[in-house]
Coordinates of C-alpha atoms in Angstrom, one line a residue:
X1 CA -0.1 0.4 0.1
X2 CA 2.8 2.1 1.1
X3 CA 3.7 1.9 -2.7
X4 CA 0.5 2.4 -4.4
X5 CA 0.5 5.4 -2.0
X6 CA 3.7 7.0 -3.0
X7 CA 2.0 6.2 -7.1
X8 CA -0.6 7.9 -6.3
X9 CA 0.5 10.8 -4.5
X10 CA 2.6 11.6 -7.6
X11 CA 0.0 10.9 -9.8
X12 CA -2.6 13.8 -7.9
X13 CA 0.2 16.2 -8.6
X14 CA -0.3 15.9 -12.5
X15 CA -4.2 15.5 -12.4
X16 CA -5.4 17.4 -9.8
X17 CA -5.7 21.0 -11.0
X18 CA -3.7 23.4 -9.0
X19 CA -5.6 26.6 -7.3
X20 CA -5.1 28.4 -10.1
X21 CA -6.6 27.0 -12.8
X22 CA -9.5 27.0 -10.3
X23 CA -9.8 30.2 -10.2
X24 CA -9.4 30.9 -13.9
X25 CA -12.4 28.8 -14.7
X26 CA -14.3 30.6 -12.0
X27 CA -13.9 33.7 -13.1
X28 CA -14.5 32.0 -17.1
X29 CA -17.5 30.6 -15.6
X30 CA -19.2 33.4 -13.5
X31 CA -18.2 35.7 -16.5
X32 CA -20.4 33.0 -19.0
X33 CA -23.2 32.7 -16.5
X34 CA -23.8 36.6 -16.1
X35 CA -23.8 36.6 -19.7
X36 CA -26.3 34.4 -20.5
X37 CA -28.4 36.1 -17.6
X38 CA -28.0 39.1 -20.0
X39 CA -29.5 36.9 -22.9
X40 CA -32.5 35.3 -20.9
X41 CA -33.9 39.0 -19.6
X42 CA -34.7 39.1 -23.7
X43 CA -36.6 36.6 -23.7
X44 CA -40.3 36.7 -23.8
X45 CA -40.3 33.3 -21.4
X46 CA -38.9 33.2 -17.9
X47 CA -35.3 31.3 -17.4
X48 CA -32.8 30.6 -15.1
X49 CA -29.0 29.3 -15.8
X50 CA -26.6 26.6 -14.0
X51 CA -23.3 25.4 -14.5
X52 CA -22.9 21.6 -14.4
X53 CA -20.8 19.0 -15.0
X54 CA -17.1 18.2 -13.5
X55 CA -16.2 21.3 -13.7
X56 CA -18.7 22.5 -11.5
X57 CA -18.6 20.0 -9.1
X58 CA -14.5 20.5 -9.0
X59 CA -14.3 16.4 -10.1
X60 CA -12.2 17.4 -13.7
X61 CA -8.6 15.9 -14.9
X62 CA -5.9 18.7 -15.2
X63 CA -6.1 20.6 -18.4
X64 CA -9.9 19.8 -19.2
X65 CA -11.1 23.2 -20.5
X66 CA -15.0 22.4 -20.5
X67 CA -17.9 24.2 -19.5
X68 CA -22.0 23.2 -19.1
X69 CA -24.3 26.1 -18.5
X70 CA -27.9 24.6 -18.7
X71 CA -30.7 27.2 -19.7
X72 CA -33.8 25.8 -17.5
X73 CA -36.9 26.9 -19.0
X74 CA -40.5 26.0 -17.6
X75 CA -41.6 22.8 -17.9
X76 CA -44.6 23.7 -19.4
X77 CA -42.6 25.2 -22.8
X78 CA -42.9 23.3 -25.7
X79 CA -40.2 21.8 -27.6
X80 CA -40.1 23.6 -30.1
X81 CA -40.1 27.1 -28.3
X82 CA -37.4 25.3 -26.2
X83 CA -35.2 24.1 -28.8
X84 CA -35.9 28.5 -30.0
X85 CA -35.1 30.7 -27.5
X86 CA -32.4 27.6 -25.9
X87 CA -30.1 28.7 -29.6
X88 CA -30.5 32.0 -29.3
X89 CA -29.5 32.5 -25.9
X90 CA -26.3 30.0 -26.6
X91 CA -25.9 31.9 -29.7
X92 CA -25.9 35.2 -27.4
X93 CA -23.6 34.3 -25.4
X94 CA -21.3 32.5 -28.0
X95 CA -21.4 34.7 -31.2
X96 CA -18.7 32.1 -33.1
X97 CA -20.3 29.2 -31.9
X98 CA -22.1 26.2 -33.7
X99 CA -24.7 24.0 -33.0
X100 CA -24.6 20.9 -32.1
X101 CA -27.2 17.6 -31.3
X102 CA -27.9 15.7 -27.6
X103 CA -31.8 15.1 -27.4
X104 CA -32.1 18.0 -29.0
X105 CA -30.2 21.5 -30.4
X106 CA -27.8 23.4 -28.6
X107 CA -24.4 25.6 -28.6
X108 CA -21.2 24.5 -28.7
X109 CA -18.3 27.2 -28.7
X110 CA -15.2 28.2 -27.2
X111 CA -14.7 31.2 -25.1
X112 CA -11.0 32.8 -23.5
X113 CA -9.5 28.9 -24.5
X114 CA -12.9 27.3 -22.8
X115 CA -14.7 24.6 -24.5
X116 CA -17.9 25.9 -23.4
X117 CA -21.8 24.2 -24.3
X118 CA -24.5 25.8 -23.5
X119 CA -28.0 23.5 -23.2
X120 CA -31.6 24.0 -22.7
X121 CA -33.6 22.0 -20.2
X122 CA -36.3 21.9 -18.8
X123 CA -36.7 22.8 -15.4
X124 CA -39.3 20.1 -13.9
X125 CA -39.8 19.0 -10.2
X126 CA -38.2 15.5 -10.1
X127 CA -36.0 13.2 -12.6
X128 CA -39.4 11.6 -12.5
X129 CA -40.9 14.3 -14.3
X130 CA -38.9 14.5 -17.3
X131 CA -39.5 15.7 -20.6
X132 CA -35.9 14.9 -22.4
X133 CA -33.3 13.0 -21.3
X134 CA -31.0 16.4 -20.8
X135 CA -33.6 17.7 -17.9
X136 CA -32.2 15.1 -15.5
X137 CA -28.7 16.1 -15.6
X138 CA -29.3 19.1 -12.9
X139 CA -30.5 16.9 -10.7
X140 CA -27.1 14.9 -11.0
X141 CA -24.8 18.0 -10.5
X142 CA -27.5 18.9 -7.2
X143 CA -27.4 14.7 -5.9
X144 CA -23.5 14.9 -6.5
X145 CA -22.7 18.3 -5.2
X146 CA -24.2 17.4 -1.7
X147 CA -22.3 14.5 -1.2
X148 CA -18.9 15.0 -2.6
X149 CA -16.1 16.4 0.0
X150 CA -12.6 17.6 -1.4
X151 CA -11.5 13.8 -0.4
X152 CA -14.1 12.0 -2.4
X153 CA -13.9 15.1 -5.0
X154 CA -9.7 14.5 -5.7
X155 CA -10.6 11.1 -5.7
X156 CA -12.9 10.8 -8.6
X157 CA -10.3 13.0 -10.6
X158 CA -8.2 9.8 -9.9
X159 CA -10.6 7.3 -11.4
X160 CA -11.4 9.5 -14.2
X161 CA -7.1 9.9 -15.1
X162 CA -7.1 5.9 -14.9
X163 CA -9.7 5.3 -17.0
X164 CA -8.5 7.3 -19.2
X165 CA -5.1 6.0 -19.0
X166 CA -6.5 2.6 -19.6
X167 CA -8.9 3.2 -22.7
X168 CA -12.6 2.6 -20.7
X169 CA -13.6 6.2 -20.5
X170 CA -16.1 8.0 -21.8
X171 CA -20.3 6.7 -22.9
X172 CA -20.3 7.7 -26.5
X173 CA -20.9 4.8 -28.4
X174 CA -18.8 4.5 -30.1
X175 CA -15.9 3.9 -26.8
X176 CA -18.8 3.0 -24.4
X177 CA -17.0 3.1 -21.3
X178 CA -17.2 4.5 -17.8
X179 CA -19.1 8.3 -18.1
X180 CA -18.1 10.5 -15.7
X181 CA -21.6 10.8 -14.2
X182 CA -21.2 6.9 -13.6
X183 CA -17.7 7.0 -12.3
X184 CA -18.5 9.7 -9.6
X185 CA -21.3 7.4 -8.3
X186 CA -18.7 4.7 -8.4
X187 CA -16.3 6.8 -6.3
X188 CA -19.1 7.6 -4.0
X189 CA -20.8 4.6 -3.5
X190 CA -17.2 2.5 -2.6
X191 CA -16.0 6.0 -0.5
X192 CA -13.0 6.2 -2.7
X193 CA -10.8 5.5 -5.4
X194 CA -8.9 2.5 -3.4
X195 CA -11.6 1.0 -2.5
X196 CA -13.6 1.3 -5.7
X197 CA -10.3 -0.5 -7.5
X198 CA -10.3 -3.2 -4.3
X199 CA -13.9 -3.9 -5.0
X200 CA -13.5 -4.1 -9.2
X201 CA -10.7 -6.5 -9.2
X202 CA -13.3 -9.0 -7.2
X203 CA -16.4 -8.5 -9.3
X204 CA -18.2 -10.9 -10.8
X205 CA -20.8 -10.0 -13.1
X206 CA -23.4 -9.1 -13.1
X207 CA -22.7 -6.5 -10.5
X208 CA -25.3 -4.1 -8.8
X209 CA -25.6 -0.8 -6.9
X210 CA -28.7 0.7 -5.9
X211 CA -27.4 4.3 -4.1
X212 CA -30.6 5.3 -3.1
X213 CA -32.4 1.5 -2.9
X214 CA -35.0 2.7 -4.5
X215 CA -34.9 0.6 -7.9
X216 CA -37.8 0.3 -9.8
X217 CA -37.0 -2.2 -12.6
X218 CA -34.8 -5.3 -13.0
X219 CA -31.7 -4.8 -15.2
X220 CA -29.7 -6.6 -17.7
X221 CA -26.5 -5.0 -17.8
X222 CA -22.7 -6.2 -17.1
X223 CA -22.8 -3.8 -13.9
X224 CA -26.0 -2.3 -12.7
X225 CA -25.7 1.4 -10.8
X226 CA -29.3 2.5 -10.7
X227 CA -29.4 5.9 -11.1
X228 CA -30.2 7.7 -7.1
X229 CA -32.3 10.4 -9.1
X230 CA -34.2 8.4 -11.5
X231 CA -35.4 5.0 -10.2
X232 CA -36.0 3.3 -13.8
X233 CA -32.8 4.1 -14.7
X234 CA -29.1 2.2 -15.1
X235 CA -26.2 4.8 -15.4
X236 CA -24.5 1.9 -16.7
X237 CA -26.3 1.0 -19.5
X238 CA -23.7 2.3 -21.9
X239 CA -20.4 0.5 -20.5
X240 CA -19.6 -2.5 -22.3
X241 CA -18.8 -5.8 -21.4
X242 CA -15.3 -5.5 -22.7
X243 CA -14.8 -1.9 -21.2
X244 CA -15.9 -3.3 -17.3
X245 CA -13.7 -6.7 -17.9
X246 CA -10.9 -4.3 -19.2
X247 CA -11.3 -1.9 -16.3
X248 CA -11.0 -5.3 -13.8
X249 CA -8.1 -6.1 -15.7
X250 CA -6.1 -3.1 -14.9
X251 CA -7.7 -2.4 -10.8
X252 CA -5.9 -6.1 -10.5
X253 CA -2.3 -4.7 -12.2
X254 CA -2.6 -1.4 -10.2
X255 CA -3.1 -3.3 -7.0
X256 CA 0.1 -5.8 -8.4
X257 CA 2.7 -3.7 -9.9
X258 CA 1.3 0.0 -9.0
X259 CA 2.7 2.0 -11.9
X260 CA 2.4 6.0 -13.1
X261 CA 1.7 4.2 -16.8
X262 CA -1.4 3.4 -15.9
X263 CA -2.4 6.9 -15.8
X264 CA -0.9 8.1 -19.1
X265 CA -3.6 7.6 -22.2
X266 CA -1.8 5.4 -25.2
X267 CA -2.1 6.5 -28.1
X268 CA -1.4 3.9 -30.9
X269 CA 0.7 4.9 -34.1
X270 CA -0.7 4.1 -37.5
X271 CA 0.4 0.6 -38.9
X272 CA 1.9 1.7 -41.9
X273 CA 1.6 -0.9 -45.1
X274 CA 4.3 -2.5 -44.6
X275 CA 3.7 -2.9 -40.8
X276 CA 0.7 -4.4 -42.3
X277 CA 2.2 -6.7 -44.0
X278 CA 4.7 -7.8 -42.0
X279 CA 2.0 -9.3 -39.1
X280 CA -0.3 -10.8 -41.8
X281 CA 3.2 -12.7 -42.7
X282 CA 3.4 -13.8 -39.0
X283 CA -0.2 -14.8 -38.5
X284 CA -1.1 -16.8 -41.1
X285 CA -4.7 -16.0 -41.8
X286 CA -5.8 -13.9 -44.7
X287 CA -7.7 -10.6 -44.0
X288 CA -10.9 -9.2 -45.3
X289 CA -12.0 -6.3 -45.8
X290 CA -15.6 -4.4 -47.1
X291 CA -14.9 -0.7 -47.4
X292 CA -17.7 1.8 -48.0
X293 CA -18.7 5.9 -47.4
X294 CA -19.7 5.9 -44.0
X295 CA -23.2 7.1 -43.5
X296 CA -22.8 11.0 -43.0
X297 CA -24.5 11.0 -39.5
X298 CA -23.5 11.6 -35.9
X299 CA -21.1 9.3 -34.0
X300 CA -23.8 8.0 -31.4
X301 CA -26.4 6.9 -34.3
X302 CA -23.3 5.4 -36.9
X303 CA -21.6 3.7 -34.7
X304 CA -24.6 0.8 -33.5
X305 CA -25.3 0.2 -37.0
X306 CA -21.6 -0.1 -38.0
X307 CA -21.5 -3.3 -35.1
X308 CA -25.0 -4.2 -36.5
X309 CA -23.7 -4.6 -39.7
X310 CA -20.1 -6.6 -38.6
X311 CA -22.0 -9.1 -36.4
X312 CA -24.4 -9.7 -39.8
X313 CA -21.2 -10.3 -42.3
X314 CA -19.4 -12.1 -39.5
X315 CA -23.0 -14.0 -39.4
X316 CA -23.0 -14.4 -42.9
X317 CA -19.3 -15.6 -43.2
X318 CA -19.6 -18.2 -40.2
X319 CA -22.7 -19.5 -41.7
X320 CA -20.5 -20.3 -45.2
X321 CA -17.8 -22.0 -43.3
X322 CA -15.4 -19.2 -43.6
X323 CA -13.9 -19.1 -40.2
X324 CA -14.1 -15.7 -38.9
X325 CA -11.3 -15.5 -36.2
X326 CA -11.4 -12.3 -35.3
X327 CA -13.5 -8.9 -36.3
X328 CA -13.7 -5.5 -36.2
X329 CA -15.3 -1.7 -37.6
X330 CA -13.4 0.7 -38.5
X331 CA -13.6 4.3 -39.4
X332 CA -10.9 5.9 -41.5
X333 CA -11.2 9.4 -39.3
X334 CA -10.6 9.4 -35.2
X335 CA -14.4 10.9 -34.7
X336 CA -15.4 13.1 -32.1
X337 CA -15.7 11.1 -28.4
X338 CA -15.4 12.2 -24.7
X339 CA -17.2 12.5 -21.1
X340 CA -21.0 13.1 -22.7
X341 CA -22.2 11.7 -19.1
X342 CA -22.8 15.4 -18.2
X343 CA -25.8 16.3 -20.9
X344 CA -27.7 12.7 -19.3
X345 CA -27.9 11.5 -23.1
X346 CA -25.1 10.4 -25.0
X347 CA -23.6 13.7 -26.6
X348 CA -22.8 13.7 -29.6
X349 CA -20.9 16.2 -33.1
X350 CA -22.5 18.1 -35.3
X351 CA -25.8 17.0 -36.4
X352 CA -24.3 17.2 -40.3
X353 CA -21.7 13.9 -39.0
X354 CA -19.4 16.0 -40.5
X355 CA -16.6 15.2 -37.9
X356 CA -13.9 13.5 -39.8
X357 CA -15.3 10.2 -41.2
X358 CA -15.2 9.7 -44.9
X359 CA -14.9 5.7 -45.2
X360 CA -15.8 2.7 -43.3
X361 CA -14.7 -1.0 -43.1
X362 CA -15.7 -3.6 -41.9
X363 CA -12.7 -5.7 -41.0
X364 CA -12.6 -9.6 -40.5
X365 CA -9.5 -12.1 -40.1
X366 CA -10.4 -15.1 -41.6
X367 CA -9.1 -18.7 -40.8
X368 CA -10.6 -20.5 -44.1
X369 CA -11.2 -18.3 -47.7
X370 CA -12.0 -21.0 -50.1
X371 CA -14.0 -24.2 -49.8
X372 CA -14.6 -26.9 -51.7
X373 CA -17.0 -27.0 -54.6
X374 CA -19.5 -29.2 -53.4
X375 CA -21.1 -28.7 -49.6
X376 CA -23.3 -31.7 -47.4
X377 CA -26.8 -31.5 -46.3
X378 CA -27.7 -33.8 -44.1
X379 CA -31.4 -35.2 -44.5
X380 CA -33.8 -36.8 -41.5
X381 CA -33.2 -40.4 -40.2
X382 CA -34.2 -43.3 -43.0
X383 CA -36.7 -44.3 -39.7
X384 CA -38.0 -40.8 -40.1
X385 CA -41.0 -42.5 -42.6
X386 CA -42.5 -39.2 -43.5
X387 CA -39.6 -37.2 -43.5
X388 CA -37.1 -38.9 -44.8
X389 CA -40.2 -39.9 -47.6
X390 CA -39.9 -35.9 -48.7
X391 CA -36.2 -35.0 -48.2
X392 CA -35.3 -38.4 -50.9
X393 CA -38.3 -37.7 -53.4
X394 CA -37.0 -33.8 -53.5
X395 CA -33.9 -35.2 -54.4
X396 CA -33.9 -38.1 -56.4
X397 CA -35.2 -36.2 -59.8
X398 CA -32.7 -33.6 -59.5
X399 CA -30.7 -33.5 -62.7
X400 CA -28.0 -30.7 -61.8
X401 CA -24.5 -33.1 -62.7
X402 CA -23.0 -31.1 -59.2
X403 CA -25.7 -33.0 -57.2
X404 CA -24.6 -36.3 -55.7
X405 CA -27.0 -38.5 -54.1
X406 CA -29.6 -38.7 -52.1
X407 CA -27.4 -41.8 -50.7
X408 CA -27.7 -43.1 -47.5
X409 CA -24.8 -42.6 -44.5
X410 CA -25.5 -44.5 -41.5
X411 CA -29.4 -43.8 -40.8
X412 CA -29.9 -41.1 -42.7
X413 CA -30.6 -39.7 -46.0
X414 CA -27.7 -37.4 -47.2
X415 CA -27.0 -35.3 -50.2
X416 CA -23.6 -33.4 -51.1
X417 CA -24.2 -30.5 -53.7
X418 CA -22.6 -27.4 -55.3
X419 CA -21.9 -24.7 -53.0
X420 CA -22.8 -21.2 -53.2
X421 CA -20.1 -19.7 -52.8
X422 CA -16.7 -21.2 -52.8
X423 CA -14.4 -17.8 -51.9
X424 CA -14.7 -15.6 -49.7
X425 CA -15.0 -12.8 -52.7
X426 CA -17.4 -14.6 -54.4
X427 CA -19.9 -14.5 -51.3
X428 CA -18.8 -10.7 -49.9
X429 CA -19.5 -9.0 -53.7
X430 CA -22.1 -10.9 -54.0
X431 CA -26.1 -10.0 -53.2
X432 CA -26.3 -12.5 -50.7
X433 CA -24.2 -10.7 -48.2
X434 CA -26.2 -7.5 -48.2
X435 CA -29.2 -9.5 -47.4
X436 CA -27.3 -9.6 -43.9
X437 CA -28.9 -7.3 -41.1
X438 CA -26.8 -4.3 -41.6
X439 CA -27.6 -0.9 -40.2
X440 CA -30.2 1.2 -41.8
X441 CA -27.8 3.9 -42.9
X442 CA -25.3 1.9 -43.7
X443 CA -27.5 -0.6 -46.4
X444 CA -27.3 2.1 -49.1
X445 CA -23.8 2.9 -48.9
X446 CA -22.7 -0.6 -48.6
X447 CA -24.1 -1.5 -52.1
X448 CA -21.0 0.4 -53.5
X449 CA -18.8 -1.0 -51.8
X450 CA -15.2 -2.5 -52.3
X451 CA -13.8 -6.1 -51.4
X452 CA -10.0 -6.2 -50.3
X453 CA -9.0 -10.1 -49.6
X454 CA -5.5 -10.8 -48.5
X455 CA -2.4 -8.0 -48.9
X456 CA -4.9 -6.3 -50.7
X457 CA -5.8 -4.8 -46.7
X458 CA -2.5 -2.9 -46.5
X459 CA -3.3 -0.3 -49.1
X460 CA -6.0 0.5 -46.1
X461 CA -2.7 1.8 -43.9
X462 CA -2.6 5.4 -44.7
X463 CA -6.4 5.9 -43.6
X464 CA -7.1 3.5 -41.4
X465 CA -3.3 3.0 -39.9
X466 CA -4.5 3.4 -36.1
X467 CA -7.5 0.8 -35.9
X468 CA -5.2 -1.7 -37.8
X469 CA -2.1 -1.2 -35.4
X470 CA -5.4 -1.7 -32.3
X471 CA -6.4 -5.1 -34.4
X472 CA -3.2 -6.6 -35.1
X473 CA -1.5 -5.5 -31.5
X474 CA -4.2 -5.8 -29.3
X475 CA -3.7 -4.5 -26.0
X476 CA -6.0 -6.0 -22.5

């Protein structure tokens, strides 16, 4: 424990904001709050403004420069007017800002070097009276602000730095990691960062915490943290089983061999074509990539569709005997991610989706890429008279020269017939590959796809070098 505390002490010095940083943020937030109040005064409706999120609670990692201001309108105000007045205030406070989208549009911009989100919401009486998901955020802020003292807030910062370091922080639908709100609730519930990692190393999912003991439903997720402001919501719903397991792995590693490196994010360098070919030569497998234009949608719409499409293609490959060793979806640019927990809904990038990615790829590594020209089709046992007769009669008059049988093998009828796709390329370029369950907006782009097999995938490296490194050099 002495070694661990020495490591954490050094990490605290790096990740806890200095007093000067805290004061500058406080002054900037106060100025923006005053500007927001002035803009609200010009509206024909009543509203107020509240600062929320980690910088409001003193739980941000040094160097993070986010200020979240929520403008609360009367709960009876209809959605169209909330959006209209909210954007009016946002553009008045941030004249150089731009519109982004959570559950409804808001304004994002920069002020004095800080990234500022100005989000409209409804001023409801409780989190159970939500008009939209973002309405719960002020309740989150109030709950945590009343319970986090300075020591716990410092431990929250340690926890966030640790999760960033191991690549499990951010509840956007690409990362599927820990949100800021989830992290703070776990530190609060377990009583600090060290108690959290000590607890996590022994978790056996599903694991459930209910801080207020008020859950009104059951959940199927590997980690359940019932929202203390909403008994029907699991704060950890977005967290993937992979990132939960990753957290457990590194919690054990931190406790067994404390290291500051675990608090340092590792940004992998892209692979070049030569390095991709070296991996292919060493592994002796055959990669395939289906490449198409990335749908012009926001991140939190794109990634679920890419994963759904990947599952469909992997299923199609396995069903046809092209055994998939491993697969992942990729985009050709690092799309926007980050802590979106403060908005009460998954925060996305601009409404036009123009955050960098232009191409997407469904990438798989195969153990088998070519199958025999014929495949076996087992019929029912001969003893099952009715079904066996039907099977036999359906093939006995088949004049296809590529069909063998029906004949008896063991106790059942069998035929050997021409395989629909003997090579993986034939399958991936066929209409059958489009018949799997694809994401709704992936499907039209999928029609104009390129199929790469074998060493040809190395040509992806200039655009997909980072995800290719993550694929061929995976970390826990």
